[in-house]
Short mmCIF file of C-alpha atoms (C1' of nucleotides) in Angstrom, two decimals:
data_model
loop_
_atom_site.label_atom_id
_atom_site.label_comp_id
_atom_site.label_asym_id
_atom_site.label_seq_id
_atom_site.Cartn_x
_atom_site.Cartn_y
_atom_site.Cartn_z
CA MET A 447 61.62 3.66 -101.67
CA VAL A 448 61.41 7.19 -102.96
CA GLU A 449 57.65 7.53 -103.37
CA LYS A 450 54.74 5.78 -101.73
CA GLN A 451 53.77 2.42 -103.19
CA LEU A 452 50.42 1.97 -104.88
CA LYS A 453 49.15 -0.51 -102.30
CA ASP A 454 49.67 2.00 -99.50
CA ARG A 455 48.03 4.75 -101.49
CA ILE A 456 45.01 2.56 -102.13
CA ILE A 457 44.69 1.70 -98.45
CA GLU A 458 45.05 5.29 -97.37
CA THR A 459 42.50 6.56 -99.85
CA ALA A 460 40.07 3.74 -99.10
CA LEU A 461 40.37 4.45 -95.38
CA THR A 462 39.51 8.11 -95.80
CA LEU A 463 36.56 7.30 -98.02
CA PHE A 464 35.28 4.40 -95.91
CA GLU A 465 35.41 6.54 -92.79
CA LYS A 466 33.27 9.19 -94.42
CA TYR A 467 30.88 7.22 -96.61
CA GLY A 468 31.02 3.67 -95.25
CA TYR A 469 32.26 0.54 -96.97
CA HIS A 470 29.20 0.18 -99.16
CA GLY A 471 29.11 3.87 -99.90
CA VAL A 472 32.41 3.69 -101.76
CA THR A 473 33.02 1.84 -105.01
CA VAL A 474 36.29 0.36 -106.15
CA ASP A 475 36.15 2.71 -109.12
CA ARG A 476 35.96 5.67 -106.76
CA ILE A 477 38.93 4.48 -104.74
CA VAL A 478 41.18 3.99 -107.73
CA ALA A 479 40.06 7.26 -109.32
CA GLU A 480 40.75 9.19 -106.11
CA CYS A 481 44.29 7.89 -105.75
CA GLY A 482 45.20 7.95 -109.42
CA ALA A 483 45.27 4.21 -109.88
CA SER A 484 43.29 1.77 -111.99
CA LYS A 485 41.09 -1.27 -111.63
CA GLY A 486 44.03 -3.39 -112.71
CA GLY A 487 46.27 -1.87 -110.11
CA PHE A 488 43.73 -2.46 -107.41
CA TYR A 489 43.12 -6.11 -108.22
CA HIS A 490 46.82 -6.70 -108.62
CA ASN A 491 47.27 -5.75 -104.96
CA PHE A 492 44.06 -7.17 -103.51
CA LYS A 493 42.15 -10.32 -104.29
CA SER A 494 38.90 -8.46 -103.72
CA LYS A 495 37.31 -5.47 -102.08
CA ASP A 496 36.64 -7.76 -99.13
CA GLU A 497 40.32 -8.49 -98.73
CA LEU A 498 41.02 -4.77 -98.49
CA LEU A 499 38.42 -4.52 -95.74
CA TYR A 500 40.02 -7.43 -93.93
CA HIS A 501 43.46 -5.90 -94.26
CA ILE A 502 42.29 -2.70 -92.61
CA HIS A 503 40.73 -4.67 -89.77
CA ASP A 504 43.81 -6.79 -89.26
CA VAL A 505 46.31 -3.94 -89.17
CA PHE A 506 44.42 -2.27 -86.36
CA ILE A 507 43.50 -5.24 -84.18
CA THR A 508 46.99 -6.70 -84.47
CA TYR A 509 48.54 -3.43 -83.42
CA VAL A 510 46.26 -2.79 -80.47
CA LEU A 511 46.53 -6.38 -79.27
CA ASN A 512 50.30 -6.14 -79.26
CA LYS A 513 50.16 -2.90 -77.35
CA ALA A 514 47.96 -4.46 -74.69
CA GLN A 515 50.25 -7.45 -74.34
CA GLU A 516 53.27 -5.18 -74.05
CA ALA A 517 51.57 -3.14 -71.36
CA TYR A 518 50.63 -6.29 -69.47
CA VAL A 519 54.21 -7.53 -69.48
CA LYS A 520 55.75 -4.18 -68.68
CA TYR A 521 53.76 -3.52 -65.50
CA LYS A 522 53.27 -5.79 -62.54
CA THR A 523 50.19 -4.68 -60.62
CA PRO A 524 46.58 -4.81 -61.84
CA THR A 525 45.96 -1.09 -61.51
CA LYS A 526 49.09 -0.14 -63.38
CA ARG A 527 48.42 -2.74 -66.02
CA LEU A 528 44.85 -1.59 -66.55
CA CYS A 529 45.82 2.06 -66.77
CA ALA A 530 48.58 1.29 -69.23
CA ILE A 531 46.30 -0.81 -71.41
CA ILE A 532 43.61 1.85 -71.47
CA HIS A 533 46.17 4.52 -72.13
CA SER A 534 47.58 2.62 -75.10
CA PHE A 535 44.06 1.87 -76.34
CA VAL A 536 43.11 5.54 -76.32
CA ARG A 537 46.41 6.54 -77.84
CA VAL A 538 45.76 4.33 -80.85
CA PHE A 539 43.10 6.79 -81.97
CA HIS A 540 45.87 9.22 -82.70
CA ILE A 541 47.18 7.07 -85.54
CA TYR A 542 44.39 4.70 -86.41
CA LYS A 543 41.15 6.68 -86.11
CA PRO A 544 39.96 5.74 -89.62
CA HIS A 545 40.94 2.10 -89.07
CA ILE A 546 38.99 2.01 -85.82
CA THR A 547 35.94 3.59 -87.41
CA VAL A 548 35.95 0.98 -90.14
CA PHE A 549 36.65 -1.73 -87.57
CA ASN A 550 33.69 -0.81 -85.42
CA GLN A 551 31.37 0.04 -88.25
CA GLU A 552 31.93 -2.50 -90.99
CA ALA A 553 33.00 -5.68 -89.20
CA ALA A 554 29.56 -7.17 -89.90
CA TYR A 555 30.37 -7.18 -93.59
CA LEU A 556 33.55 -9.25 -93.33
CA LYS A 557 33.27 -12.55 -95.16
CA PRO A 558 33.07 -15.49 -92.70
CA ALA A 559 36.62 -16.68 -93.24
CA TYR A 560 38.00 -13.21 -92.54
CA ALA A 561 35.59 -12.53 -89.69
CA GLU A 562 36.78 -15.62 -87.88
CA LYS A 563 40.39 -14.46 -87.82
CA ILE A 564 39.46 -10.98 -86.67
CA ASN A 565 37.12 -12.26 -83.98
CA ALA A 566 39.82 -14.50 -82.56
CA LYS A 567 42.04 -11.47 -81.97
CA ARG A 568 39.16 -9.37 -80.70
CA GLU A 569 38.39 -12.12 -78.21
CA GLN A 570 42.03 -12.24 -77.10
CA TYR A 571 41.90 -8.55 -76.40
CA LYS A 572 38.80 -8.92 -74.27
CA GLN A 573 40.40 -11.74 -72.34
CA ILE A 574 43.39 -9.59 -71.44
CA ILE A 575 41.07 -7.00 -69.94
CA PHE A 576 39.09 -9.64 -68.06
CA GLN A 577 42.33 -11.19 -66.80
CA VAL A 578 43.56 -7.88 -65.39
CA LEU A 579 40.23 -7.25 -63.71
CA ARG A 580 40.28 -10.74 -62.20
CA GLU A 581 43.77 -10.24 -60.86
CA GLY A 582 42.77 -6.85 -59.53
CA ILE A 583 39.97 -8.35 -57.49
CA GLU A 584 42.20 -11.14 -56.22
CA ALA A 585 44.81 -8.58 -55.18
CA LYS A 586 42.04 -6.61 -53.46
CA GLU A 587 42.84 -3.57 -55.54
CA PHE A 588 39.44 -3.74 -57.28
CA ARG A 589 36.10 -4.12 -55.58
CA SER A 590 34.79 -7.65 -55.38
CA GLU A 591 31.19 -6.57 -56.03
CA ILE A 592 31.80 -5.75 -59.68
CA SER A 593 31.08 -8.17 -62.48
CA ILE A 594 34.31 -8.74 -64.38
CA GLU A 595 32.54 -9.23 -67.66
CA LEU A 596 30.32 -6.20 -67.31
CA ALA A 597 33.09 -3.93 -66.11
CA GLY A 598 35.32 -5.13 -68.93
CA LEU A 599 32.70 -4.58 -71.58
CA SER A 600 31.97 -1.15 -70.12
CA ILE A 601 35.59 -0.16 -70.44
CA ILE A 602 35.82 -1.48 -73.98
CA GLY A 603 32.57 0.27 -74.81
CA MET A 604 33.47 3.67 -73.51
CA VAL A 605 36.83 3.68 -75.24
CA ASN A 606 35.64 2.24 -78.54
CA TRP A 607 32.78 4.72 -78.59
CA MET A 608 35.37 7.44 -79.08
CA TYR A 609 35.24 6.68 -82.77
CA LYS A 610 31.83 8.39 -82.80
CA TRP A 611 32.98 11.68 -81.32
CA TYR A 612 36.77 12.01 -81.18
CA LYS A 613 38.18 14.66 -83.49
CA PRO A 614 41.99 14.77 -83.75
CA ASP A 615 41.88 18.57 -83.89
CA GLY A 616 39.25 18.88 -81.18
CA PRO A 617 39.65 20.64 -77.83
CA MET A 618 40.74 17.54 -75.92
CA SER A 619 44.09 15.90 -76.44
CA ILE A 620 44.54 12.18 -76.46
CA GLU A 621 46.47 12.40 -73.22
CA GLN A 622 43.71 14.34 -71.49
CA ILE A 623 41.13 11.83 -72.61
CA ALA A 624 43.20 8.88 -71.48
CA THR A 625 43.79 10.47 -68.09
CA ALA A 626 40.11 11.29 -67.64
CA PHE A 627 39.07 7.77 -68.62
CA ASN A 628 41.50 6.23 -66.20
CA ASP A 629 40.22 8.47 -63.46
CA LEU A 630 36.60 7.49 -64.09
CA ILE A 631 37.41 3.81 -64.40
CA LEU A 632 39.60 3.62 -61.32
CA HIS A 633 37.05 5.45 -59.22
CA SER A 634 34.52 2.83 -60.17
CA LEU A 635 36.83 -0.12 -59.58
CA LEU A 636 39.21 0.60 -56.72
CA THR A 637 38.51 -0.54 -53.18
CA GLU A 638 38.66 1.98 -50.38
CA GLU A 639 41.95 0.54 -49.17
CA ALA A 640 43.45 0.79 -52.63
CA LYS A 641 42.39 4.42 -52.88
CA ARG A 642 44.26 5.11 -49.66
CA ASP A 643 47.40 3.51 -51.11
CA GLU A 644 49.50 6.36 -52.43
CA ASP A 645 51.16 4.25 -55.08
CA ILE A 646 47.89 2.97 -56.55
CA SER A 647 45.81 6.10 -56.30
CA SER A 648 48.42 8.22 -58.04
CA PHE A 649 46.42 7.64 -61.23
CA LEU A 650 43.39 9.48 -59.88
CA LEU A 651 42.60 12.97 -61.06
CA SER A 652 41.48 14.11 -57.65
CA HIS A 653 45.02 13.61 -56.42
CA VAL A 654 46.62 15.69 -59.14
CA GLY A 655 45.32 18.98 -57.79
CA GLU A 656 46.04 18.18 -54.17
CA GLU A 657 48.79 19.80 -52.20
CA MET B 1235 -7.28 -5.01 -86.29
CA VAL B 1236 -7.45 -8.77 -86.35
CA GLU B 1237 -4.13 -9.59 -87.97
CA LYS B 1238 -0.88 -7.68 -88.19
CA GLN B 1239 -0.73 -5.06 -90.91
CA LEU B 1240 1.69 -5.43 -93.78
CA LYS B 1241 3.68 -2.35 -92.84
CA ASP B 1242 4.42 -3.77 -89.42
CA ARG B 1243 5.36 -7.14 -90.86
CA ILE B 1244 7.76 -5.48 -93.26
CA ILE B 1245 9.40 -3.48 -90.48
CA GLU B 1246 9.69 -6.48 -88.23
CA THR B 1247 11.19 -8.66 -90.93
CA ALA B 1248 13.55 -5.93 -92.10
CA LEU B 1249 14.71 -5.36 -88.54
CA THR B 1250 15.58 -9.00 -88.00
CA LEU B 1251 17.42 -9.18 -91.31
CA PHE B 1252 19.21 -5.84 -90.91
CA GLU B 1253 20.41 -6.81 -87.45
CA LYS B 1254 21.94 -10.00 -88.78
CA TYR B 1255 23.20 -9.02 -92.22
CA GLY B 1256 23.37 -5.23 -92.15
CA TYR B 1257 21.37 -2.75 -94.20
CA HIS B 1258 23.37 -3.36 -97.36
CA GLY B 1259 23.41 -7.08 -96.82
CA VAL B 1260 19.64 -7.29 -97.27
CA THR B 1261 17.74 -6.55 -100.46
CA VAL B 1262 14.20 -5.30 -100.73
CA ASP B 1263 13.36 -8.52 -102.58
CA ARG B 1264 14.61 -10.53 -99.63
CA ILE B 1265 12.53 -8.55 -97.16
CA VAL B 1266 9.30 -8.92 -99.07
CA ALA B 1267 9.96 -12.59 -99.80
CA GLU B 1268 10.64 -13.32 -96.13
CA CYS B 1269 7.41 -11.75 -94.92
CA GLY B 1270 5.21 -12.94 -97.73
CA ALA B 1271 4.71 -9.57 -99.35
CA SER B 1272 5.58 -8.09 -102.71
CA LYS B 1273 7.54 -5.24 -104.21
CA GLY B 1274 4.29 -3.41 -104.74
CA GLY B 1275 3.30 -3.84 -101.14
CA PHE B 1276 6.63 -2.56 -99.98
CA TYR B 1277 6.65 0.56 -102.12
CA HIS B 1278 3.04 1.24 -101.25
CA ASN B 1279 4.07 1.59 -97.61
CA PHE B 1280 7.50 3.17 -98.03
CA LYS B 1281 8.77 5.73 -100.46
CA SER B 1282 12.11 3.96 -100.58
CA LYS B 1283 14.39 1.57 -98.77
CA ASP B 1284 15.97 4.66 -97.23
CA GLU B 1285 12.69 5.71 -95.72
CA LEU B 1286 12.35 2.35 -94.04
CA LEU B 1287 15.81 2.84 -92.55
CA TYR B 1288 14.82 6.29 -91.34
CA HIS B 1289 11.61 4.98 -89.83
CA ILE B 1290 13.53 2.41 -87.78
CA HIS B 1291 15.91 5.09 -86.55
CA ASP B 1292 13.12 7.46 -85.66
CA VAL B 1293 11.01 4.98 -83.71
CA PHE B 1294 13.92 4.18 -81.43
CA ILE B 1295 15.38 7.63 -80.84
CA THR B 1296 11.94 9.14 -80.28
CA TYR B 1297 11.10 6.49 -77.72
CA VAL B 1298 14.36 6.70 -75.80
CA LEU B 1299 14.32 10.49 -75.83
CA ASN B 1300 10.83 10.51 -74.35
CA LYS B 1301 11.88 8.05 -71.67
CA ALA B 1302 14.80 10.26 -70.70
CA GLN B 1303 12.62 13.35 -70.51
CA GLU B 1304 10.07 11.49 -68.41
CA ALA B 1305 12.77 10.32 -66.03
CA TYR B 1306 14.15 13.84 -65.77
CA VAL B 1307 10.75 15.24 -64.84
CA LYS B 1308 9.84 12.43 -62.50
CA TYR B 1309 12.88 12.70 -60.26
CA LYS B 1310 14.27 15.78 -58.60
CA THR B 1311 17.90 15.16 -57.70
CA PRO B 1312 20.80 14.68 -60.17
CA THR B 1313 21.74 11.24 -58.88
CA LYS B 1314 18.21 9.93 -59.04
CA ARG B 1315 17.69 11.47 -62.43
CA LEU B 1316 20.87 9.99 -63.83
CA CYS B 1317 20.13 6.55 -62.47
CA ALA B 1318 16.60 6.64 -63.86
CA ILE B 1319 17.79 7.78 -67.28
CA ILE B 1320 20.43 5.08 -67.45
CA HIS B 1321 17.98 2.51 -66.23
CA SER B 1322 15.47 3.42 -68.90
CA PHE B 1323 18.21 3.51 -71.52
CA VAL B 1324 19.34 -0.02 -70.65
CA ARG B 1325 15.79 -1.26 -70.43
CA VAL B 1326 15.13 -0.18 -74.00
CA PHE B 1327 17.36 -3.04 -75.15
CA HIS B 1328 14.68 -5.39 -73.98
CA ILE B 1329 12.24 -4.21 -76.65
CA TYR B 1330 14.37 -2.41 -79.20
CA LYS B 1331 17.60 -4.38 -79.50
CA PRO B 1332 17.33 -4.73 -83.30
CA HIS B 1333 16.41 -1.05 -83.64
CA ILE B 1334 19.41 -0.04 -81.58
CA THR B 1335 21.74 -2.24 -83.57
CA VAL B 1336 20.56 -0.67 -86.79
CA PHE B 1337 20.67 2.77 -85.20
CA ASN B 1338 24.28 2.42 -84.12
CA GLN B 1339 25.43 0.53 -87.16
CA GLU B 1340 23.74 2.06 -90.17
CA ALA B 1341 23.20 5.72 -89.27
CA ALA B 1342 26.01 6.65 -91.64
CA TYR B 1343 23.90 5.51 -94.56
CA LEU B 1344 20.92 7.76 -93.82
CA LYS B 1345 20.29 10.24 -96.60
CA PRO B 1346 21.21 13.81 -95.52
CA ALA B 1347 17.62 15.01 -95.04
CA TYR B 1348 16.85 12.05 -92.79
CA ALA B 1349 20.19 12.17 -91.00
CA GLU B 1350 19.56 15.77 -89.98
CA LYS B 1351 16.31 14.94 -88.19
CA ILE B 1352 17.82 11.96 -86.39
CA ASN B 1353 20.91 13.89 -85.35
CA ALA B 1354 18.81 16.64 -83.83
CA LYS B 1355 17.15 14.13 -81.50
CA ARG B 1356 20.43 12.37 -80.80
CA GLU B 1357 21.89 15.71 -79.81
CA GLN B 1358 18.93 16.44 -77.54
CA TYR B 1359 19.52 13.17 -75.76
CA LYS B 1360 23.16 14.02 -75.19
CA GLN B 1361 22.23 17.41 -73.83
CA ILE B 1362 19.91 15.87 -71.25
CA ILE B 1363 22.78 13.76 -69.95
CA PHE B 1364 25.13 16.72 -69.90
CA GLN B 1365 22.51 18.79 -68.12
CA VAL B 1366 22.08 16.22 -65.35
CA LEU B 1367 25.84 15.96 -64.91
CA ARG B 1368 26.13 19.74 -64.73
CA GLU B 1369 23.41 19.92 -62.09
CA GLY B 1370 25.05 17.09 -60.21
CA ILE B 1371 28.29 18.99 -59.96
CA GLU B 1372 26.52 22.18 -58.93
CA ALA B 1373 24.65 20.29 -56.24
CA LYS B 1374 27.97 18.81 -55.12
CA GLU B 1375 26.65 15.30 -55.66
CA PHE B 1376 29.15 14.69 -58.46
CA ARG B 1377 32.87 15.37 -58.33
CA SER B 1378 33.92 18.69 -59.79
CA GLU B 1379 37.09 17.23 -61.33
CA ILE B 1380 35.24 15.32 -64.00
CA SER B 1381 34.72 16.64 -67.51
CA ILE B 1382 30.99 16.76 -68.16
CA GLU B 1383 31.38 16.06 -71.82
CA LEU B 1384 33.77 13.17 -71.35
CA ALA B 1385 31.79 11.59 -68.55
CA GLY B 1386 28.60 11.95 -70.58
CA LEU B 1387 30.09 10.40 -73.67
CA SER B 1388 31.53 7.59 -71.56
CA ILE B 1389 28.11 6.78 -70.19
CA ILE B 1390 26.52 6.90 -73.61
CA GLY B 1391 29.33 4.76 -74.97
CA MET B 1392 29.20 2.03 -72.40
CA VAL B 1393 25.44 1.68 -72.66
CA ASN B 1394 25.23 1.89 -76.43
CA TRP B 1395 28.03 -0.66 -76.72
CA MET B 1396 25.61 -3.21 -75.29
CA TYR B 1397 24.33 -3.72 -78.81
CA LYS B 1398 27.57 -5.55 -79.54
CA TRP B 1399 27.27 -8.09 -76.76
CA TYR B 1400 23.84 -8.11 -75.12
CA LYS B 1401 21.84 -11.28 -75.75
CA PRO B 1402 18.23 -11.22 -74.51
CA ASP B 1403 18.52 -14.85 -73.45
CA GLY B 1404 21.98 -14.42 -71.97
CA PRO B 1405 22.96 -14.99 -68.34
CA MET B 1406 22.46 -11.38 -67.29
CA SER B 1407 19.06 -9.77 -67.04
CA ILE B 1408 18.37 -6.23 -68.09
CA GLU B 1409 17.81 -5.27 -64.48
CA GLN B 1410 21.13 -6.72 -63.37
CA ILE B 1411 22.96 -4.88 -66.12
CA ALA B 1412 21.26 -1.60 -65.32
CA THR B 1413 22.07 -1.94 -61.64
CA ALA B 1414 25.68 -2.81 -62.35
CA PHE B 1415 26.06 0.12 -64.74
CA ASN B 1416 24.60 2.53 -62.23
CA ASP B 1417 26.96 1.21 -59.59
CA LEU B 1418 30.01 1.70 -61.79
CA ILE B 1419 28.91 5.12 -62.96
CA LEU B 1420 27.98 6.46 -59.53
CA HIS B 1421 31.25 5.24 -58.05
CA SER B 1422 33.08 7.24 -60.66
CA LEU B 1423 30.97 10.37 -60.26
CA LEU B 1424 29.85 10.77 -56.64
CA THR B 1425 31.73 12.95 -54.21
CA GLU B 1426 32.79 11.50 -50.87
CA GLU B 1427 30.09 13.45 -49.10
CA ALA B 1428 27.44 12.18 -51.47
CA LYS B 1429 28.56 8.61 -50.88
CA ARG B 1430 28.04 9.12 -47.16
CA ASP B 1431 24.50 10.36 -47.80
CA GLU B 1432 22.25 7.37 -47.26
CA ASP B 1433 19.60 8.60 -49.66
CA ILE B 1434 22.01 9.12 -52.54
CA SER B 1435 24.24 6.13 -52.07
CA SER B 1436 21.31 3.73 -51.96
CA PHE B 1437 21.95 3.08 -55.64
CA LEU B 1438 25.39 1.63 -54.96
CA LEU B 1439 25.93 -2.09 -55.17
CA SER B 1440 28.28 -2.13 -52.22
CA HIS B 1441 25.43 -1.02 -50.00
CA VAL B 1442 23.09 -3.77 -51.06
CA GLY B 1443 25.00 -6.49 -49.29
CA GLU B 1444 25.62 -4.48 -46.13
CA GLU B 1445 23.82 -5.09 -42.90
"C1'" DG C 1429 -18.26 2.09 -107.88
"C1'" DT C 1430 -14.30 3.99 -106.14
"C1'" DG C 1431 -10.01 4.46 -104.04
"C1'" DA C 1432 -6.69 2.38 -101.09
"C1'" DA C 1433 -3.95 -1.86 -100.61
"C1'" DC C 1434 -1.35 -5.03 -102.82
"C1'" DA C 1435 0.76 -8.18 -106.64
"C1'" DG C 1436 4.63 -9.25 -109.70
"C1'" DA C 1437 6.83 -8.79 -114.21
"C1'" DC C 1438 10.00 -5.55 -115.88
"C1'" DC C 1439 13.76 -2.02 -116.33
"C1'" DA C 1440 17.71 0.93 -115.94
"C1'" DA C 1441 21.61 1.82 -113.31
"C1'" DC C 1442 25.28 0.48 -110.91
"C1'" DT C 1443 29.35 -2.20 -109.48
"C1'" DA C 1444 32.69 -5.99 -108.31
"C1'" DG C 1445 35.54 -8.40 -110.82
"C1'" DT C 1446 37.92 -9.95 -115.50
"C1'" DC C 1447 41.13 -10.10 -119.17
"C1'" DG C 1448 44.08 -9.01 -122.84
"C1'" DG C 1449 47.42 -5.75 -123.30
"C1'" DT C 1450 51.30 -2.22 -121.98
"C1'" DT C 1451 54.95 -0.35 -119.12
"C1'" DT C 1452 58.97 -0.78 -116.27
"C1'" DG C 1453 63.03 -2.06 -114.10
"C1'" DA C 1454 66.48 -5.07 -113.07
"C1'" DA C 1455 69.01 -9.18 -114.05
"C1'" DA C 1456 71.18 -11.93 -117.71
"C1'" DT C 1457 73.68 -11.99 -121.85
"C1'" DA C 1458 76.79 -10.59 -125.41
"C1'" DT D 255 78.43 -0.75 -122.03
"C1'" DA D 256 74.60 -1.92 -124.88
"C1'" DT D 257 71.01 -5.19 -125.59
"C1'" DT D 258 67.82 -8.71 -124.65
"C1'" DT D 259 64.68 -10.91 -121.56
"C1'" DC D 260 61.07 -11.64 -118.48
"C1'" DA D 261 58.19 -11.18 -114.73
"C1'" DA D 262 55.92 -8.19 -111.82
"C1'" DA D 263 53.31 -3.97 -111.74
"C1'" DC D 264 49.80 -1.64 -113.70
"C1'" DC D 265 46.13 -0.10 -117.14
"C1'" DG D 266 41.18 0.41 -118.67
"C1'" DA D 267 37.45 -1.18 -121.61
"C1'" DC D 268 34.23 -4.65 -120.93
"C1'" DT D 269 30.88 -7.98 -118.64
"C1'" DA D 270 27.72 -10.44 -115.94
"C1'" DG D 271 25.09 -10.21 -112.13
"C1'" DT D 272 22.61 -7.69 -108.88
"C1'" DT D 273 19.29 -4.41 -106.95
"C1'" DG D 274 16.36 -0.35 -106.00
"C1'" DG D 275 12.59 1.30 -107.97
"C1'" DT D 276 8.52 1.52 -111.59
"C1'" DC D 277 4.30 0.43 -113.80
"C1'" DT D 278 0.32 -1.86 -115.15
"C1'" DG D 279 -2.81 -4.13 -113.47
"C1'" DT D 280 -6.00 -6.83 -109.78
"C1'" DT D 281 -8.34 -7.38 -105.32
"C1'" DC D 282 -11.08 -5.87 -101.68
"C1'" DA D 283 -13.44 -3.06 -98.25
"C1'" DC D 284 -16.94 0.29 -97.60
#
DNA sequence: GTGAACAGACCAACTAGTCGGTTTGAAATA
DNA sequence: TATTTCAAACCGACTAGTTGGTCTGTTCAC
């Protein structure tokens, strides 16, 4: 493989355009023109414009779901698991920012058959978060007063919302953002006992500067 | 005004349809058919489909911005101000859920002239949040380790994300959600001293059940 | 009677998708 | 090695359907 295949070029170009102008703001003609391809080339690689949209969705959600599962398996305590999942989630923005923008912005336009597949994976992701929160409460690492569902959706919301403001060349690095998020989230979840546990609270910002 | 004016019927119908099918998933013909109007009636009340989209955006952002400013004026300490702003923000979902969905989903399709006006107000809203956080840190109510920008965007993100999951007839009431959000947010922001202050920490969930 | 509110047939532009044709590259054949 | 073959990859003019917006009226309130 000396040079990039047409299919990849189409996806890459479409991604850049979709991110900027939205799915409906970009025509197939524009995509193929911008990447030096043709209508024929496009429809040879994709059944339809919808399939391209689905493909973009699937690449991202599959990747991020895998990462979350890996993090869950790799670590053994709720706090560590949650921090690792969030960290991997934030880190995805480094590679998949345009995918995530399209994912969060255009999912409503997926044809039912495609939407179903994507939603199944999206639901799986949510369940992993809920599961970790549940285990955290059981282990008395997280406060029992919180609503698992609400806390989970808050976490997903604050991270996903990054697609509205995160700029890869902005002043904050991915690592800084991930650390700050984990600090905020843990402060809102951890019990007082857990905060006193050196091993658990090592993820908190306030402990970084201590001496 | 005995019966509802056409303009309002158009907006209401459009809102319901946009929320479900997206701005590009709904044609002007569909809107006027669904509310028993005509093309002529539509274009008598709106210069274009774009103007209708702008109108929906403006109604919501103007309302929520006012509410935030009111809350800021009404209360005098950072914690109270923040809680009131968040509370009002969440409460808006009760009336303006479709508006907010359109606002968060279709803003990218606003024509430049319209987008500019909306963005100015959106920016103002953000600045109010940042301002309260800044004052909270100065007053030593909020932890100095947090990044104002990141904490602010997190708050905005978690609340705005509600448009993806909040169902008016769901198991959680607006008030419950607002209270839970405030609990999570304050736990992540408040300093230890502030938490010990009875007046400030009265917003925390963990204090509700205490005796 | 006069202008605002509204109706609905009509139009021009745009766009996803098609279809017959051409290129290309590698395997099969001689 | 030279030649044929054949399917996959790709091209681009064309089409059929859709959709925002217009325009000529008609109705109705004051």
